[in-house]
Tab-separated table of C-alpha atoms in Angstrom:
chain	number	residue	atom	x	y	z
A	1	MET	CA	6.157	-34.965	-54.395
A	2	ARG	CA	9.427	-36.623	-53.368
A	3	ALA	CA	11.946	-36.887	-56.195
A	4	TRP	CA	15.641	-37.410	-56.826
A	5	GLN	CA	17.427	-35.225	-59.368
A	6	VAL	CA	20.861	-35.567	-60.956
A	7	VAL	CA	22.271	-32.132	-60.072
A	8	ARG	CA	25.999	-32.583	-60.611
A	9	PRO	CA	26.928	-35.622	-62.691
A	10	GLY	CA	30.055	-37.475	-61.414
A	11	PRO	CA	31.217	-40.463	-59.470
A	12	MET	CA	28.808	-41.673	-56.811
A	13	ALA	CA	31.259	-40.769	-54.156
A	14	SER	CA	30.794	-37.113	-55.166
A	15	ARG	CA	26.986	-37.444	-54.479
A	16	PRO	CA	25.688	-36.421	-57.874
A	17	LEU	CA	21.981	-36.828	-56.740
A	18	ARG	CA	19.886	-34.607	-54.475
A	19	GLN	CA	16.471	-35.432	-52.986
A	20	VAL	CA	13.968	-32.602	-53.588
A	21	GLU	CA	10.277	-31.707	-53.434
A	22	LEU	CA	8.667	-31.137	-56.795
A	23	PRO	CA	5.148	-30.359	-57.939
A	24	VAL	CA	3.251	-33.414	-59.268
A	25	PRO	CA	3.773	-33.273	-63.023
A	26	GLU	CA	0.781	-32.414	-65.295
A	27	PRO	CA	0.311	-34.833	-68.152
A	28	ALA	CA	0.156	-33.401	-71.645
A	29	PRO	CA	-2.465	-34.617	-74.136
A	30	GLY	CA	-1.898	-38.259	-74.843
A	31	GLU	CA	0.211	-38.781	-71.680
A	32	LEU	CA	-0.444	-40.765	-68.524
A	33	LEU	CA	0.050	-39.542	-64.988
A	34	VAL	CA	0.917	-42.501	-62.778
A	35	ARG	CA	1.639	-42.907	-59.120
A	36	VAL	CA	4.901	-44.731	-58.981
A	37	ARG	CA	4.577	-48.122	-57.176
A	38	ALA	CA	8.100	-49.538	-57.999
A	39	CYS	CA	11.078	-48.299	-60.105
A	40	GLY	CA	14.020	-50.516	-61.135
A	41	VAL	CA	17.486	-49.117	-60.751
A	42	CYS	CA	19.253	-49.697	-64.048
A	43	ARG	CA	23.015	-49.415	-64.966
A	44	THR	CA	21.882	-46.806	-67.446
A	45	ASP	CA	20.651	-44.631	-64.461
A	46	LEU	CA	24.184	-45.012	-63.011
A	47	HIS	CA	25.654	-43.867	-66.432
A	48	VAL	CA	23.296	-40.758	-66.312
A	49	ALA	CA	24.240	-39.974	-62.640
A	50	GLU	CA	28.044	-40.362	-63.129
A	51	GLY	CA	28.151	-38.503	-66.461
A	52	ASP	CA	29.104	-41.401	-68.636
A	53	LEU	CA	26.135	-40.157	-70.812
A	54	PRO	CA	25.956	-36.486	-71.870
A	55	VAL	CA	23.309	-34.349	-70.035
A	56	HIS	CA	20.073	-34.188	-72.054
A	57	ARG	CA	17.942	-32.636	-69.417
A	58	PRO	CA	19.600	-30.676	-66.577
A	59	HIS	CA	18.516	-31.816	-63.122
A	60	VAL	CA	16.716	-34.808	-64.667
A	61	VAL	CA	14.829	-37.288	-62.375
A	62	PRO	CA	16.384	-40.683	-63.414
A	63	GLY	CA	14.517	-44.108	-63.632
A	64	HIS	CA	12.908	-45.902	-66.519
A	65	GLU	CA	11.736	-49.202	-65.153
A	66	ILE	CA	8.525	-47.758	-63.709
A	67	VAL	CA	5.606	-49.667	-62.437
A	68	GLY	CA	2.685	-47.405	-61.607
A	69	GLU	CA	-1.030	-46.915	-61.079
A	70	VAL	CA	-2.672	-44.704	-63.599
A	71	VAL	CA	-4.130	-41.580	-62.001
A	72	THR	CA	-4.982	-39.738	-65.287
A	73	GLY	CA	-5.754	-42.027	-68.198
A	74	ALA	CA	-5.225	-41.581	-71.929
A	75	GLU	CA	-5.513	-43.672	-75.161
A	76	GLY	CA	-7.048	-46.794	-73.763
A	77	PHE	CA	-5.552	-46.725	-70.288
A	78	ASP	CA	-7.977	-46.106	-67.441
A	79	ALA	CA	-7.391	-44.656	-63.969
A	80	GLY	CA	-6.526	-47.465	-61.494
A	81	GLU	CA	-4.850	-49.724	-64.105
A	82	ARG	CA	-1.294	-51.003	-63.468
A	83	VAL	CA	1.031	-49.840	-66.203
A	84	GLY	CA	4.703	-50.084	-67.135
A	85	ILE	CA	6.836	-47.126	-68.355
A	86	ALA	CA	10.133	-48.012	-69.995
A	87	TRP	CA	13.281	-46.313	-71.560
A	88	LEU	CA	11.972	-45.419	-75.034
A	89	ARG	CA	9.269	-42.695	-74.834
A	90	HIS	CA	9.283	-40.922	-78.236
A	91	THR	CA	10.094	-41.640	-81.914
A	92	ASP	CA	9.048	-39.575	-84.951
A	93	GLY	CA	7.297	-42.481	-86.679
A	94	THR	CA	8.294	-40.994	-90.074
A	95	CYS	CA	12.020	-41.470	-90.562
A	96	ALA	CA	13.518	-44.387	-92.610
A	97	TYR	CA	14.263	-46.287	-89.443
A	98	CYS	CA	10.801	-46.109	-88.024
A	99	ARG	CA	9.345	-46.989	-91.396
A	100	ARG	CA	11.459	-50.139	-91.482
A	101	GLY	CA	10.344	-51.244	-88.074
A	102	ARG	CA	13.657	-50.116	-86.392
A	103	GLU	CA	12.402	-47.254	-84.252
A	104	ASN	CA	15.185	-47.995	-81.782
A	105	LEU	CA	17.495	-46.140	-84.269
A	106	CYS	CA	15.281	-43.064	-84.790
A	107	PRO	CA	17.386	-39.976	-84.720
A	108	ASP	CA	14.579	-38.138	-82.890
A	109	SER	CA	14.170	-40.800	-80.218
A	110	ARG	CA	13.754	-39.672	-76.588
A	111	TYR	CA	14.074	-41.517	-73.346
A	112	THR	CA	12.552	-41.647	-69.910
A	113	GLY	CA	15.096	-40.610	-67.073
A	114	TRP	CA	17.313	-38.954	-69.671
A	115	ASP	CA	15.333	-36.594	-71.937
A	116	ALA	CA	12.366	-36.438	-69.506
A	117	ASP	CA	11.905	-37.035	-65.820
A	118	GLY	CA	11.619	-40.584	-64.720
A	119	GLY	CA	10.589	-42.801	-61.793
A	120	TYR	CA	12.784	-41.885	-58.884
A	121	ALA	CA	9.796	-40.056	-57.545
A	122	ASP	CA	6.232	-40.424	-56.308
A	123	TYR	CA	4.631	-39.657	-59.681
A	124	ALA	CA	5.684	-39.647	-63.343
A	125	VAL	CA	4.069	-38.908	-66.702
A	126	ALA	CA	4.688	-40.737	-70.026
A	127	PRO	CA	3.180	-41.009	-73.425
A	128	ALA	CA	0.386	-43.624	-73.377
A	129	ALA	CA	1.587	-44.895	-76.809
A	130	TYR	CA	4.859	-46.043	-75.174
A	131	ALA	CA	3.389	-47.595	-72.084
A	132	TYR	CA	2.958	-51.318	-71.509
A	133	ARG	CA	0.279	-53.519	-70.033
A	134	LEU	CA	1.989	-55.826	-67.484
A	135	PRO	CA	1.519	-59.664	-66.828
A	136	ASP	CA	-0.418	-60.241	-63.677
A	137	CYS	CA	1.767	-63.024	-62.342
A	138	TYR	CA	4.556	-60.686	-61.212
A	139	SER	CA	4.482	-58.273	-58.204
A	140	ASP	CA	5.387	-54.605	-58.730
A	141	GLU	CA	8.913	-55.288	-57.445
A	142	GLN	CA	9.413	-58.326	-59.742
A	143	VAL	CA	7.994	-56.832	-62.944
A	144	ALA	CA	9.912	-53.447	-62.728
A	145	PRO	CA	13.310	-54.835	-63.903
A	146	LEU	CA	11.666	-56.519	-66.934
A	147	LEU	CA	10.902	-53.037	-68.288
A	148	CYS	CA	14.565	-52.440	-69.303
A	149	ALA	CA	16.842	-55.130	-68.047
A	150	GLY	CA	14.482	-57.689	-69.521
A	151	ILE	CA	13.778	-55.869	-72.651
A	152	ILE	CA	17.336	-54.996	-73.543
A	153	GLY	CA	18.374	-58.513	-72.579
A	154	TYR	CA	15.797	-59.922	-74.882
A	155	ARG	CA	16.856	-57.713	-77.799
A	156	ALA	CA	20.520	-58.592	-77.202
A	157	LEU	CA	19.597	-62.373	-77.227
A	158	LYS	CA	17.884	-61.887	-80.549
A	159	LEU	CA	20.857	-60.012	-82.080
A	160	ALA	CA	23.327	-62.559	-80.648
A	161	SER	CA	22.003	-65.113	-83.260
A	162	LEU	CA	21.935	-68.060	-80.872
A	163	PRO	CA	21.276	-71.256	-82.783
A	164	PRO	CA	18.735	-73.788	-81.503
A	165	GLY	CA	20.207	-75.689	-78.639
A	166	GLY	CA	23.353	-73.582	-78.818
A	167	ARG	CA	25.987	-72.454	-76.346
A	168	LEU	CA	25.530	-68.945	-75.006
A	169	GLY	CA	28.238	-67.118	-73.042
A	170	VAL	CA	27.133	-64.172	-70.739
A	171	TYR	CA	29.648	-61.649	-69.468
A	172	GLY	CA	28.450	-59.853	-66.433
A	173	PHE	CA	25.509	-61.297	-64.528
A	174	GLY	CA	23.356	-58.510	-63.148
A	175	ALA	CA	19.684	-57.458	-63.738
A	176	SER	CA	19.679	-57.917	-67.440
A	177	ALA	CA	21.891	-60.957	-67.779
A	178	HIS	CA	20.082	-63.088	-65.226
A	179	LEU	CA	16.796	-62.648	-67.162
A	180	ALA	CA	18.387	-63.145	-70.667
A	181	ALA	CA	20.004	-66.326	-69.448
A	182	GLN	CA	16.556	-67.756	-68.427
A	183	LEU	CA	15.102	-66.869	-71.833
A	184	ALA	CA	17.956	-68.628	-73.458
A	185	ALA	CA	17.635	-71.729	-71.298
A	186	ALA	CA	13.944	-71.791	-72.071
A	187	GLN	CA	14.863	-72.048	-75.761
A	188	GLY	CA	17.149	-75.069	-75.010
A	189	ALA	CA	20.424	-73.279	-74.800
A	190	GLN	CA	23.437	-74.081	-72.540
A	191	VAL	CA	24.481	-71.017	-70.663
A	192	TYR	CA	27.977	-70.113	-69.547
A	193	VAL	CA	28.395	-67.273	-67.083
A	194	MET	CA	31.522	-65.046	-66.813
A	195	THR	CA	31.486	-62.543	-63.966
A	196	ARG	CA	33.794	-61.191	-61.320
A	197	SER	CA	31.225	-61.539	-58.620
A	198	PRO	CA	31.100	-64.800	-56.642
A	199	ALA	CA	27.401	-64.089	-55.617
A	200	ALA	CA	26.515	-63.578	-59.295
A	201	ARG	CA	28.252	-66.859	-60.262
A	202	ARG	CA	26.259	-68.651	-57.633
A	203	LEU	CA	23.040	-67.085	-58.852
A	204	GLY	CA	23.878	-68.171	-62.444
A	205	LEU	CA	24.354	-71.811	-61.347
A	206	ASP	CA	21.064	-71.629	-59.247
A	207	LEU	CA	19.386	-70.490	-62.440
A	208	GLY	CA	20.538	-73.491	-64.375
A	209	ALA	CA	23.822	-72.274	-66.038
A	210	ALA	CA	26.009	-75.106	-67.188
A	211	TRP	CA	29.167	-73.344	-65.837
A	212	ALA	CA	30.155	-70.213	-64.169
A	213	GLY	CA	33.630	-68.637	-63.909
A	214	GLY	CA	35.530	-65.442	-63.602
A	215	ALA	CA	34.984	-62.451	-66.049
A	216	ASP	CA	38.125	-63.099	-68.047
A	217	GLU	CA	38.226	-66.992	-67.510
A	218	PRO	CA	37.696	-68.932	-70.797
A	219	PRO	CA	34.626	-71.138	-70.787
A	220	PRO	CA	35.135	-74.907	-71.081
A	221	VAL	CA	33.641	-75.066	-74.601
A	222	PRO	CA	33.584	-72.791	-77.683
A	223	LEU	CA	30.625	-70.527	-77.644
A	224	ASP	CA	28.038	-70.134	-80.522
A	225	SER	CA	26.967	-66.715	-79.276
A	226	ALA	CA	27.872	-64.306	-76.434
A	227	ILE	CA	26.481	-61.144	-74.802
A	228	LEU	CA	28.596	-58.592	-73.088
A	229	PHE	CA	26.545	-56.947	-70.390
A	230	ALA	CA	29.383	-55.611	-68.347
A	231	PRO	CA	30.369	-52.157	-69.526
A	232	VAL	CA	34.034	-53.151	-69.798
A	233	GLY	CA	35.562	-52.728	-73.190
A	234	THR	CA	38.641	-54.875	-72.286
A	235	LEU	CA	36.372	-57.921	-72.271
A	236	VAL	CA	35.469	-57.567	-76.047
A	237	PRO	CA	38.602	-59.480	-77.308
A	238	THR	CA	38.168	-61.963	-74.445
A	239	ALA	CA	34.594	-62.733	-75.496
A	240	LEU	CA	35.426	-62.834	-79.198
A	241	ARG	CA	38.170	-65.401	-78.625
A	242	ALA	CA	35.687	-67.604	-76.753
A	243	LEU	CA	33.545	-67.761	-79.783
A	244	ASP	CA	33.430	-70.782	-82.111
A	245	ARG	CA	33.703	-70.184	-85.866
A	246	GLY	CA	30.810	-68.036	-87.079
A	247	GLY	CA	29.836	-66.972	-83.613
A	248	THR	CA	28.335	-63.580	-82.664
A	249	LEU	CA	29.089	-61.267	-79.816
A	250	ALA	CA	26.349	-58.688	-78.988
A	251	VAL	CA	27.342	-55.724	-76.730
A	252	ALA	CA	24.317	-54.870	-74.758
A	253	GLY	CA	25.210	-51.668	-72.934
A	254	ILE	CA	24.505	-48.039	-73.886
A	255	HIS	CA	28.037	-47.225	-72.585
A	256	LEU	CA	31.288	-49.132	-72.864
A	257	SER	CA	34.788	-48.311	-71.740
A	258	ASP	CA	37.432	-48.301	-74.481
A	259	VAL	CA	37.879	-51.378	-76.464
A	260	PRO	CA	41.633	-52.344	-76.962
A	261	PRO	CA	42.966	-53.107	-80.357
A	262	LEU	CA	41.725	-56.338	-81.907
A	263	ASP	CA	43.841	-58.916	-83.536
A	264	TYR	CA	42.158	-59.835	-86.800
A	265	GLN	CA	43.272	-63.427	-86.902
A	266	ALA	CA	42.606	-64.194	-83.227
A	267	ASP	CA	39.513	-62.138	-82.619
A	268	LEU	CA	37.495	-61.781	-85.877
A	269	PHE	CA	38.621	-64.192	-88.507
A	270	GLN	CA	36.517	-67.325	-89.368
A	271	GLU	CA	33.414	-65.045	-89.655
A	272	ARG	CA	33.076	-64.092	-86.077
A	273	ILE	CA	30.659	-61.104	-85.697
A	274	LEU	CA	30.835	-58.205	-83.299
A	275	ARG	CA	27.718	-56.002	-83.030
A	276	SER	CA	26.155	-53.449	-80.738
A	277	VAL	CA	22.710	-53.335	-79.255
A	278	THR	CA	20.899	-50.015	-79.301
A	279	ALA	CA	17.904	-49.396	-77.194
A	280	ASN	CA	14.775	-51.310	-78.137
A	281	THR	CA	11.585	-51.177	-80.121
A	282	ARG	CA	8.068	-51.240	-78.570
A	283	ALA	CA	7.616	-54.594	-80.273
A	284	ASP	CA	10.673	-55.949	-78.345
A	285	GLY	CA	8.939	-54.768	-75.106
A	286	ARG	CA	5.684	-56.515	-75.914
A	287	GLU	CA	7.381	-59.740	-77.016
A	288	LEU	CA	9.427	-59.890	-73.840
A	289	LEU	CA	6.476	-59.276	-71.522
A	290	ASP	CA	4.515	-61.972	-73.445
A	291	LEU	CA	7.498	-64.396	-72.965
A	292	ALA	CA	7.754	-63.479	-69.320
A	293	ASP	CA	4.078	-64.281	-68.847
A	294	LEU	CA	4.636	-67.619	-70.567
A	295	HIS	CA	7.854	-68.778	-68.818
A	296	ARG	CA	7.358	-67.145	-65.302
A	297	LEU	CA	10.946	-65.903	-65.093
A	298	SER	CA	12.696	-65.905	-61.651
A	299	VAL	CA	13.497	-62.229	-61.047
A	300	THR	CA	16.034	-61.676	-58.322
A	301	THR	CA	15.612	-58.291	-56.700
A	302	THR	CA	16.990	-56.231	-53.896
A	303	PRO	CA	14.375	-53.663	-52.658
A	304	TYR	CA	15.334	-50.153	-51.413
A	305	PRO	CA	13.047	-47.470	-50.173
A	306	LEU	CA	12.826	-44.386	-52.405
A	307	VAL	CA	14.820	-42.323	-49.814
A	308	ALA	CA	17.720	-44.764	-50.404
A	309	ALA	CA	18.073	-44.273	-54.162
A	310	GLU	CA	21.578	-42.828	-53.766
A	311	ALA	CA	22.601	-45.919	-51.818
A	312	ALA	CA	21.061	-48.266	-54.416
A	313	LEU	CA	23.093	-46.617	-57.125
A	314	THR	CA	26.226	-46.640	-55.001
A	315	ASP	CA	25.769	-50.338	-54.413
A	316	LEU	CA	25.239	-50.939	-58.082
A	317	ALA	CA	28.413	-49.125	-58.858
A	318	ALA	CA	30.343	-51.311	-56.441
A	319	ASP	CA	28.732	-54.605	-57.705
A	320	ARG	CA	27.047	-55.141	-54.416
A	321	VAL	CA	23.591	-55.724	-55.924
A	322	ASN	CA	22.514	-59.347	-56.582
A	323	GLY	CA	20.053	-59.368	-59.442
A	324	ALA	CA	18.168	-56.009	-59.722
A	325	ALA	CA	17.801	-53.176	-57.365
A	326	VAL	CA	14.270	-51.825	-57.111
A	327	LEU	CA	13.095	-48.649	-55.453
A	328	ILE	CA	9.748	-48.830	-53.525
A	329	PRO	CA	8.202	-45.493	-52.645
């Protein structure tokens, strides 16, 4: 089968990926073998390729927003079914975090496209217990970004503690943000978009944002909650200062550049909250897909053929992707 591997992590200009021919993987007991029909291109894939995240599996095949057709079934999934494979692929189920329903914090967690080969390929395997059934109302290309961008955006929205009818600020407006913004609007929120991309600002307004401005531009009103999707640590104090008293800033990325020193009085006092978002639980994934089925989200995608995976990541690194990039084998 065709596949892309991260052979030498580094900036995209150094061409860290290589297209190779690999054997079709063999599923272990309890695993599904799927033929990949679409795979979203996530910023986490870029962090894996560029070395922002440490190497967990040498020459890993990236990709964790996989829509596939089951070839070999397991645990209730039959051959021919459409299935989703996402970032989280293993937890121990016995640690204190798993027992508390916080499996996203499991110390033994493992991830598709980082610890195990992912979807930048013709075929992939994954544990059936971590696979998702998908809503029928989305095409393969549309549903792929929901499997990480959608799920992590949903978890970030929950952790941002947005009050009913509140004002939400979104910093960065890519694949995850444009989905989370729609979920917030469906709950009656006013959404304010801060991003350096003029095309992303236009997309935000087209999707119903109350206002859109530059990444470091103050919104016109104090915010009840904010989510930082851009992996830019210098925006943390900017976002905190845009919060109203008691507001929460949730940082959604798995990687963030250095955060500058915070001024306690200006940035944190008056009970402002700064918190991180770490992966997701399977319950988050199921809840997000149910909400997506209910609300029929508008998923903005840019398709690329599988052979252009390197170009898709390069465009993502340069902020040339509007919405979500998706590989179509």
